[in-house]
XYZ file of C-alpha atoms in Angstrom:
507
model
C -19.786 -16.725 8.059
C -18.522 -16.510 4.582
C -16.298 -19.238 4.739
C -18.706 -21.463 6.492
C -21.038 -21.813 4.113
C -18.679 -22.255 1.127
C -17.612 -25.334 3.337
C -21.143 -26.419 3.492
C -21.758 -26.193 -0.411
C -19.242 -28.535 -0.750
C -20.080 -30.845 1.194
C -23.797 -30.817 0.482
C -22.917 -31.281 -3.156
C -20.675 -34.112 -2.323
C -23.363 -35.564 -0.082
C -25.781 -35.628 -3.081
C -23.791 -37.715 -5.473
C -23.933 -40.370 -2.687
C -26.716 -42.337 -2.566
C -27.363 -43.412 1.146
C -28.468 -41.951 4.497
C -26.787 -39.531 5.491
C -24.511 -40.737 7.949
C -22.955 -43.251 5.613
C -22.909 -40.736 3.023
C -20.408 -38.458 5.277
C -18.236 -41.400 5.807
C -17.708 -41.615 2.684
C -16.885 -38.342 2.026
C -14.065 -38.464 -0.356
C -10.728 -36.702 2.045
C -10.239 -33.841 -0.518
C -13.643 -32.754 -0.066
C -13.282 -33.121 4.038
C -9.641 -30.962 3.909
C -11.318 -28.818 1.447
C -14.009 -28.117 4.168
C -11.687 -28.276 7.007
C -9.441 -25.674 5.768
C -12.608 -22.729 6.306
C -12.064 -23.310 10.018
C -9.211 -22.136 12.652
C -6.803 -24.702 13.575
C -8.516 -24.771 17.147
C -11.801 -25.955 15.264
C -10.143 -28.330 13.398
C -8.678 -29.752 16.603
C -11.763 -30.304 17.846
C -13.793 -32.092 14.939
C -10.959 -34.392 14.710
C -12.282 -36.090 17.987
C -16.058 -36.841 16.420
C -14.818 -40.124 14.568
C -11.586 -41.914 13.733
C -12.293 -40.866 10.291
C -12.456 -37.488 11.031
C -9.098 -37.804 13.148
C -7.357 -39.244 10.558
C -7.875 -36.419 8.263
C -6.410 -34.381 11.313
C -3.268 -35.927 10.564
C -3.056 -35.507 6.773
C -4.813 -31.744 6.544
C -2.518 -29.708 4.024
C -3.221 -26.538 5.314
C -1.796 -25.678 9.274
C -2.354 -22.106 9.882
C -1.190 -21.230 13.725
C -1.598 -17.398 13.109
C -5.157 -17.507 14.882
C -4.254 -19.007 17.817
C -4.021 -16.842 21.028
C -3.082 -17.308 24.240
C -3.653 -13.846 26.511
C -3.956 -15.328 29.368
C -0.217 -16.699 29.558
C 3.140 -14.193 30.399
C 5.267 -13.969 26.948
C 7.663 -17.245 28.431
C 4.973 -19.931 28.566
C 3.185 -18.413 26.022
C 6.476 -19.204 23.656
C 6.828 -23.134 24.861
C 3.072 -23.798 24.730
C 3.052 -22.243 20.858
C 6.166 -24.316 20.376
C 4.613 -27.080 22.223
C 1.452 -26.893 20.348
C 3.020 -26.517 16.757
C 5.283 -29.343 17.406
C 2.796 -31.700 18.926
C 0.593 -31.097 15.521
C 3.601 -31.874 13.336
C 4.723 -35.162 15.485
C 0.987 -36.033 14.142
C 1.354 -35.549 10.602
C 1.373 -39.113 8.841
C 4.647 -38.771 6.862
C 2.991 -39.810 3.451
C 0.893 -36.535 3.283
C 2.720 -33.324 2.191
C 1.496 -29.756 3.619
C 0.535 -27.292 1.464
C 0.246 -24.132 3.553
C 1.790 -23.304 6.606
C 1.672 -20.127 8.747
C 2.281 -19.024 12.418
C 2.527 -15.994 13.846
C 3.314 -14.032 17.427
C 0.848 -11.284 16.430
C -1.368 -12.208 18.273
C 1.045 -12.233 21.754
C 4.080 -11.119 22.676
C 6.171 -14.025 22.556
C 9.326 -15.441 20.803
C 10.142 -18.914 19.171
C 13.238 -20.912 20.372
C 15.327 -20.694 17.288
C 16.189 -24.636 17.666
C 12.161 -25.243 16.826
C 12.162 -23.383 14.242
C 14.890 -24.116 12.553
C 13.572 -28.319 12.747
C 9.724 -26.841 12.255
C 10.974 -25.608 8.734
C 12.982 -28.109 7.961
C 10.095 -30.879 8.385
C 8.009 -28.607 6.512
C 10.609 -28.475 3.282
C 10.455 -32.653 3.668
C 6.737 -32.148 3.442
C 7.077 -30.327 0.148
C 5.468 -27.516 1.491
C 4.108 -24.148 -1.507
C 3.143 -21.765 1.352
C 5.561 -20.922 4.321
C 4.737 -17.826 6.305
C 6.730 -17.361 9.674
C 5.499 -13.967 11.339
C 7.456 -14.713 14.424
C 10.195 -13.477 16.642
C 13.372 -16.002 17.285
C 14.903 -15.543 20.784
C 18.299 -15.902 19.264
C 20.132 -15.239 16.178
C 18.188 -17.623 13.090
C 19.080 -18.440 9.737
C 16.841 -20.479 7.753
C 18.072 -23.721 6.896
C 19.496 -24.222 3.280
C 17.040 -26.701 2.539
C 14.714 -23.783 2.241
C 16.729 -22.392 -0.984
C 16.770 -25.511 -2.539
C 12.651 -26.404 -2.047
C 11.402 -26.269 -5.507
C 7.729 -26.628 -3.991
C 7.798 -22.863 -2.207
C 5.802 -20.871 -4.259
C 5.035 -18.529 -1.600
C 7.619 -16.896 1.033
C 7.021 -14.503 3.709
C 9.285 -13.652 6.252
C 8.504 -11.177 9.264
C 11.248 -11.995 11.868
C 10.203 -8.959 13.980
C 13.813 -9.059 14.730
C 16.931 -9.382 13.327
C 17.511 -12.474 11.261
C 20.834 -12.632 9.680
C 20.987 -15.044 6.496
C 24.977 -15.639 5.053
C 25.497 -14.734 1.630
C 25.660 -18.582 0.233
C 21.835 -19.288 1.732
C 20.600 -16.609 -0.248
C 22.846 -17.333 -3.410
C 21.405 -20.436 -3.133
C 18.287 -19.431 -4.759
C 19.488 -20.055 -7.714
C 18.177 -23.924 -6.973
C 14.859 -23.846 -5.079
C 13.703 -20.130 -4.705
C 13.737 -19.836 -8.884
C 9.664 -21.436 -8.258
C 8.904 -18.547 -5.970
C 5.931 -16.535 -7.094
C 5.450 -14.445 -4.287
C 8.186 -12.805 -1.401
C 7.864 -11.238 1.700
C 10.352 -9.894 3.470
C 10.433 -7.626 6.729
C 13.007 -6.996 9.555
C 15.365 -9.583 7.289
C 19.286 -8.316 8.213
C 21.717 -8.466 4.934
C 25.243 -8.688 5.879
C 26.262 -8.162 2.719
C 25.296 -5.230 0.810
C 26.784 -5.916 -2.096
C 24.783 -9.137 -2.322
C 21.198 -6.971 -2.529
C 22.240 -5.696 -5.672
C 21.617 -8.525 -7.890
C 19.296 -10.673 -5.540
C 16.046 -9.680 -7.049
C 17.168 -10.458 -9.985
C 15.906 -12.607 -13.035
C 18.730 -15.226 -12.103
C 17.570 -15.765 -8.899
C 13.772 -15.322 -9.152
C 12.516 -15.587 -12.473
C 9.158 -16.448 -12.004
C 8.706 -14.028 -9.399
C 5.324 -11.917 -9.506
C 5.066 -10.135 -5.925
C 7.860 -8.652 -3.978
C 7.689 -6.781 -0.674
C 10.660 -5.365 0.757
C 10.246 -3.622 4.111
C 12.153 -2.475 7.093
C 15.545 -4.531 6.252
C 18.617 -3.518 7.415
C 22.192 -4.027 5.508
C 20.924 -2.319 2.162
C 22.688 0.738 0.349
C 21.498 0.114 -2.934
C 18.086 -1.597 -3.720
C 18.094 -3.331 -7.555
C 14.772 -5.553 -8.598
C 14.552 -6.607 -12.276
C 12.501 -9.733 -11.751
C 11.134 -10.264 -15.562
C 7.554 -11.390 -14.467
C 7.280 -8.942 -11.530
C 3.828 -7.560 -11.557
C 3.502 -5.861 -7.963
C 6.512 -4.350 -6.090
C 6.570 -2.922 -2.579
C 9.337 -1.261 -1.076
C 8.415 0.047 2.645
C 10.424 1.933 5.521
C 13.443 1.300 4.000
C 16.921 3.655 4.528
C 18.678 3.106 1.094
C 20.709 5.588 -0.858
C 18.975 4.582 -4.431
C 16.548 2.375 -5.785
C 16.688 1.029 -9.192
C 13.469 -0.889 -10.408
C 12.888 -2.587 -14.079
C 10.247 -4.873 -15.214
C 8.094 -4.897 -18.597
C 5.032 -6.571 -17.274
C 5.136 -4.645 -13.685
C 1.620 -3.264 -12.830
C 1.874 -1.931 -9.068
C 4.583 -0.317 -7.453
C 4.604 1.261 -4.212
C 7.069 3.127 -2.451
C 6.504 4.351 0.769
C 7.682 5.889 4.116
C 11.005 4.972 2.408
C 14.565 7.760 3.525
C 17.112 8.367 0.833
C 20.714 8.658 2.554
C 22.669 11.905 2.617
C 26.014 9.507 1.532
C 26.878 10.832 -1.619
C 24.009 11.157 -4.544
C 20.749 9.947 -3.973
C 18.719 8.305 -6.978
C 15.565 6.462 -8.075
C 15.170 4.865 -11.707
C 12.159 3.094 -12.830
C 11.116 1.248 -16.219
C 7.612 0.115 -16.193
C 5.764 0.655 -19.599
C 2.949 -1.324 -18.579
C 2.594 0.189 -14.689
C -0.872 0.932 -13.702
C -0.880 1.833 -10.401
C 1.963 4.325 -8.725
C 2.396 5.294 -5.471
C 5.590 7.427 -3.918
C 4.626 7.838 -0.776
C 8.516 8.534 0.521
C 9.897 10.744 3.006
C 12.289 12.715 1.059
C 13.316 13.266 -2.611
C 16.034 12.232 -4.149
C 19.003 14.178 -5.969
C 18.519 12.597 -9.102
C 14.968 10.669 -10.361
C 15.377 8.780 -13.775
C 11.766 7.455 -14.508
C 10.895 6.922 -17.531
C 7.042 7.662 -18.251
C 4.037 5.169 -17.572
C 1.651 5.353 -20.706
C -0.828 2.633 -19.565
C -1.448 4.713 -15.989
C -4.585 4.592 -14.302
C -3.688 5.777 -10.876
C -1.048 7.685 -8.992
C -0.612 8.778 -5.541
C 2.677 10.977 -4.913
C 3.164 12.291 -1.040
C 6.790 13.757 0.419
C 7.592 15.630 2.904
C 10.286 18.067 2.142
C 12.154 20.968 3.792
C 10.855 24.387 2.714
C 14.757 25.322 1.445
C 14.471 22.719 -1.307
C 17.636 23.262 -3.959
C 16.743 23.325 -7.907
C 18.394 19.762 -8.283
C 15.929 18.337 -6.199
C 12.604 20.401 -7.197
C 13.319 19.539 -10.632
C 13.553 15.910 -9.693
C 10.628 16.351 -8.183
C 9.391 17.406 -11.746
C 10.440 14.268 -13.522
C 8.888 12.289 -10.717
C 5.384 13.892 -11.378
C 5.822 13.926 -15.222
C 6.076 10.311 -15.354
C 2.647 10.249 -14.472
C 1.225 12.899 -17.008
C -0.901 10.360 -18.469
C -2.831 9.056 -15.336
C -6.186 8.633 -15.010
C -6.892 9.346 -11.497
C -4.005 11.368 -9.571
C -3.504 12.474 -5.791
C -1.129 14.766 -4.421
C -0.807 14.934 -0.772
C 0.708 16.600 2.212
C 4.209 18.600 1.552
C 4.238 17.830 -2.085
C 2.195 21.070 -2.777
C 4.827 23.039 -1.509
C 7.392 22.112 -4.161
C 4.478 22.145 -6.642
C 4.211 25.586 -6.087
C 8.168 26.447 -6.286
C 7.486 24.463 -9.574
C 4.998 26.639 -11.391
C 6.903 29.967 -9.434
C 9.873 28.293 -11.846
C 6.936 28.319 -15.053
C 4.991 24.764 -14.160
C 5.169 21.641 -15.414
C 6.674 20.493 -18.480
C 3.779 18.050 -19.360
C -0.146 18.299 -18.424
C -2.345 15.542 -17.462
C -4.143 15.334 -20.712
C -5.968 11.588 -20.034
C -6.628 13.514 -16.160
C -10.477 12.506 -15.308
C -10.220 12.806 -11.322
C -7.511 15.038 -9.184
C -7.817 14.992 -5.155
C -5.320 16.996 -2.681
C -4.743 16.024 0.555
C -2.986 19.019 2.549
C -2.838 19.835 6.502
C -3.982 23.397 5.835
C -5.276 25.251 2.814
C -2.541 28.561 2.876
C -0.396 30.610 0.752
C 2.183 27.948 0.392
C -0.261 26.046 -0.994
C -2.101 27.803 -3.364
C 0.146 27.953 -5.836
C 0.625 24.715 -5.827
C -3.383 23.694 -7.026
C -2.931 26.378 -9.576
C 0.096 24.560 -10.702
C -2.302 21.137 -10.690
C -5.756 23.084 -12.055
C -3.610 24.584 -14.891
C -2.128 21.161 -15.808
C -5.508 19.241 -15.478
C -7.258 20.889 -18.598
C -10.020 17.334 -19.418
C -9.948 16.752 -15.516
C -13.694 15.718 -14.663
C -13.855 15.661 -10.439
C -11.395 17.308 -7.872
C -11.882 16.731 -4.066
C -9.840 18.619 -1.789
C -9.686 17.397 1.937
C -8.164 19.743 4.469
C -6.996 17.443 7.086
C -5.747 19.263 9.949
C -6.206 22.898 11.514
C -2.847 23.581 10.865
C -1.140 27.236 11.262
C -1.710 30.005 8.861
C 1.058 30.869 6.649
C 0.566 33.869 5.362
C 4.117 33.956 3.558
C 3.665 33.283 -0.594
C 6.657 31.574 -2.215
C 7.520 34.550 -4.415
C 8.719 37.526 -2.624
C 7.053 39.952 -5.243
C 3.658 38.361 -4.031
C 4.610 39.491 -0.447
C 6.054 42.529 -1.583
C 3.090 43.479 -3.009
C 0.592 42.545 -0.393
C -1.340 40.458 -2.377
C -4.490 38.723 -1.261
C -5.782 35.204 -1.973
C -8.728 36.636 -4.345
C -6.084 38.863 -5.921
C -4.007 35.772 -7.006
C -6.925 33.386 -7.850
C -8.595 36.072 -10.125
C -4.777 36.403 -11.692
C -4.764 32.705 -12.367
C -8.507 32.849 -14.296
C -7.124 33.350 -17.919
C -4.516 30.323 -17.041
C -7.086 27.952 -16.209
C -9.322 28.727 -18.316
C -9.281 24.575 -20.037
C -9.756 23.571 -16.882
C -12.746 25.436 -15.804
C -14.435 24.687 -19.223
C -14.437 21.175 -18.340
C -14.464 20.861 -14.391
C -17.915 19.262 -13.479
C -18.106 18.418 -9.626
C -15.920 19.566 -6.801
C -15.913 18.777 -3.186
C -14.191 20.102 -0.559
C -13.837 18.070 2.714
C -12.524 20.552 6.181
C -12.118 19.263 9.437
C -13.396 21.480 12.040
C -16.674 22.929 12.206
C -16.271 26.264 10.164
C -15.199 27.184 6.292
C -11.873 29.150 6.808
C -11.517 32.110 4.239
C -9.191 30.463 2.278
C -11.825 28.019 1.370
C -14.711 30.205 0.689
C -12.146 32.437 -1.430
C -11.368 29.422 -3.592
C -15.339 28.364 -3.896
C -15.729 31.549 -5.259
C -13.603 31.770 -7.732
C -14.845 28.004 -8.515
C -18.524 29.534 -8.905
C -17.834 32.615 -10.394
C -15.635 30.895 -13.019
C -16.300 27.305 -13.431
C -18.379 27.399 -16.822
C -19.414 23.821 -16.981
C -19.335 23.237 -13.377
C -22.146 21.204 -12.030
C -21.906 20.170 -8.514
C -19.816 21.946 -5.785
C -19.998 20.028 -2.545
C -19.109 20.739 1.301
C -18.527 18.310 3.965
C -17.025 18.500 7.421
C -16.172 15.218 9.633
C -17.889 17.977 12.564
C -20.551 18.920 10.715
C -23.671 18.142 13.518
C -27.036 19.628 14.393
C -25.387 22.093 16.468
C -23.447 23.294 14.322
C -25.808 22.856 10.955
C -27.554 26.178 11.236
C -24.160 28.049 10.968
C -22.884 25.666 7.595
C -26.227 26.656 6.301
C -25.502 30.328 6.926
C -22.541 30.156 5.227
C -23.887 28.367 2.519
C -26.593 30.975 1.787
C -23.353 33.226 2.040
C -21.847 31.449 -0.792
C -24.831 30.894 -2.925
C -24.832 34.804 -3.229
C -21.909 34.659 -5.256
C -22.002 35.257 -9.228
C -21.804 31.951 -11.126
C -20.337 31.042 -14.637
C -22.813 27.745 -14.812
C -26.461 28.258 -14.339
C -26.781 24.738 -13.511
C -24.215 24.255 -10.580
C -25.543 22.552 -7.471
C -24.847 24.506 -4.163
C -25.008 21.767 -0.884
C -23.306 20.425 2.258
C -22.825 16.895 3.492
């Protein structure tokens, strides 16, 4: 609906610097204005306007922008739905009058099941280069082996690249040193399911030689890389997803976003990460694993982080305090969340004395874990005693998952001590943090507050001195089960508080 009406604005605005009756006035309709308008609609739409006038089906065949990733055929098994795609692509560009150049052009199988010849696309993407084409997207399967034509590396037009082969599409080494001609205009790359035969050639590829106007770069689930280098100088965002590398080296002074997720570090030999970004504001390591070594220098213009790993519970010392030096790097974040595993090795952290740095610009802190137990406890305490200006926390519980009732440190177990034993031990530690701790929530999943929850609200209450607001929610929470939150609420509200003013409620 959106789009619609911008396309009517225009044209009503065009419509009123023309002074006749209205039908005249959309014949004359300058074309930028009409390909302007067209380009709010599916290609299907388009199709069909193009047979209300021979003006109108003219402009059919000189519209800049063909986007094929909307059309659908269900009803057709994944063979003819291939060669009537192919058939209806290729019929569209047969059209095209050979003067007009194409700005945009996108297809995809996302919508089906099927597979493009490789012969069509290899001559759909070469007409398109001819065409001088800024925008190529191809989010298709080939039913054979495809490389994309060399004309492609040397297209100075392509400012935008994305490749999602869904299978595996093996480019030779000289197409992709080929850059170096057309590519170097390239503002923003896409890759996925892209085979590199040569794995020395990744090194330097996403380099400043190759793409030096390069400000987006996503890298994701391509095969044939060891060692992952990008040093573009203008990068500003940088995505690296479900990758298997052994290191990952990433450099850029005017990088903003970097992501790095559901990403495996190899086993072959050691496994490192190193990243220089001064100006990053926006982190996310949302890997599998952690590596051996992790060189990142820190991010002083940080506004939000988001660090998640899963990691085996017989973590050595070289990787926990790699694990240190990633979290450090984000000591002066503005918003921070820690998720899933990452608590454990948090809590091995401050069992080994805590973090070497707090979170001194810290305004909002949320944890994500499965299940709030002793393996994790530690772990907030590590986060609540380096969070000493931190404003909000929100803790979700996500799953129901099994009770540990192990603690990290074998003179905790040895001595049979209880969660309120070890929060009211951690009181004097925290005691920044509670001073300036105004709101916390705390989101469970099933219908009733475990223990370990009301334990920790406690000690929030009965020690939070400028707390304000301490919220409960519950994705089950239902009028059948309201009466027994509000029983439990009235439970809690019994409890001592440190602030006079805090706010008891559920949600």
């Amino acid at each position: 609906m959106e789009t619609r009406a911008c396309g009517k604005v225009v044209v009503e605005e065009e419509l009123n610097k023309v002074n006749k009756p209205t039908s005249d006035r959309i014949s004359n309709l300058p074309d930028r204005v009409l390909h302007h308008t067209l380009s709010f609609l599916p290609i299907k739409s388009i199709a069909q306007t193009s047979l209300l006038s021979k003006r109108w089906n003219s402009i059919w065949g000189s519209i800049p922008t063909l986007d094929f990733s909307t059309v659908a055929l269900p009803n057709l098994d994944p063979e003819n739905q291939s060669k009537t795609l192919a058939l209806i692509i290729t019929s569209v560009l047969s059209r095209h009058r050979g003067n007009s150049n194409v700005k945009v052009f996108r297809v995809s199988s996302r919508l089906g099941f099927c597979h493009l010849a490789s012969s069509c696309l290899y001559d759909c993407v070469r007409w398109l280069v001819k065409r001088r084409v800024e925008e190529l997207v191809l989010e298709v399967g080939s039913s054979g082996r495809f490389d994309l034509p060399l004309c492609v590396f040397q297209c100075d037009s392509l400012r935008c690249l994305k490749l999602d082969a869904n299978v595996s599409w093996c480019g030779s080494p000289s197409f992709w040193l080929g850059a170096t001609n057309g590519l170097r205009s390239l503002h923003t790359l896409f890759v996925s399911h892209v085979d590199f035969l040569v794995s020395g050639l990744c090194e330097d590829l996403f380099s400043g030689s190759s793409f030096p106007c390069l400000e987006s770069l996503t890298v994701e689930s391509c095969n044939g890389m060891t060692h992952l280098k990008i040093s573009c100088p203008n990068l500003k965002v940088v995505h690296v997803n479900s990758m298997n590398i052994n290191s990952l080296d990433v450099s850029g002074m005017r990088l903003e976003n970097l992501r790095v997720s559901f990403t495996f570090f190899r086993c072959y030999g050691e496994s490192w990460v190193s990243v220089f970004a001064p100006n990053l504001q926006t982190f996310s390591w949302l890997a599998n694993c952690l590596t051996e070594k992790c060189l990142i220098h820190g991010f002083p213009a940080l506004i939000k982080s988001h660090i998640s790993c899963r990691c085996p519970g017989d973590l050595s010392m070289v990787k926990i305090h790699s694990a240190m030096d990633l979290i450090s790097a984000s000591s002066q974040v503005q918003s921070l969340v820690i998720s899933v595993d990452f608590l454990r090795v948090l809590s091995k952290i401050y069992f080994e004395g805590g973090l070497p740095y707090p979170f001194v610009q810290l305004q909002t802190l949320k944890i994500q874990t499965t299940s709030l137990n002793r393996h994790d406890i530690p772990g907030i305490a590590c986060l609540f005693k380096s969070s000493p200006m931190v404003h909000t926390i929100l803790i979700e519980i996500l799953g129901d998952g099994a009770r540990d009732d192990k603690w990290f440190d074998v003179s905790l177990d040895k001595a049979y001590c209880t969660e309120e034993q070890y929060w009211e031990s951690q009181a004097q530690a925290l005691i920044d943090f509670l001073y300036h701790l105004n709101v916390a929530m705390i989101h469970v999943k099933g219908s009733m507050i475990h223990k370990s929850v009301v334990t920790l609200v406690r000690f929030l209450l009965e020690h939070g001195r400028g707390l304000q607001e301490m919220v409960l929610t519950s994705q089950q929470l239902n009028s059948g089960n309201l009466s027994l939150w509000e029983d439990q609420i009235r439970l809690l509200e019994g409890f001592p508080r440190a602030s006079a003013d805090v706010k008891l409620s559920i949600a």
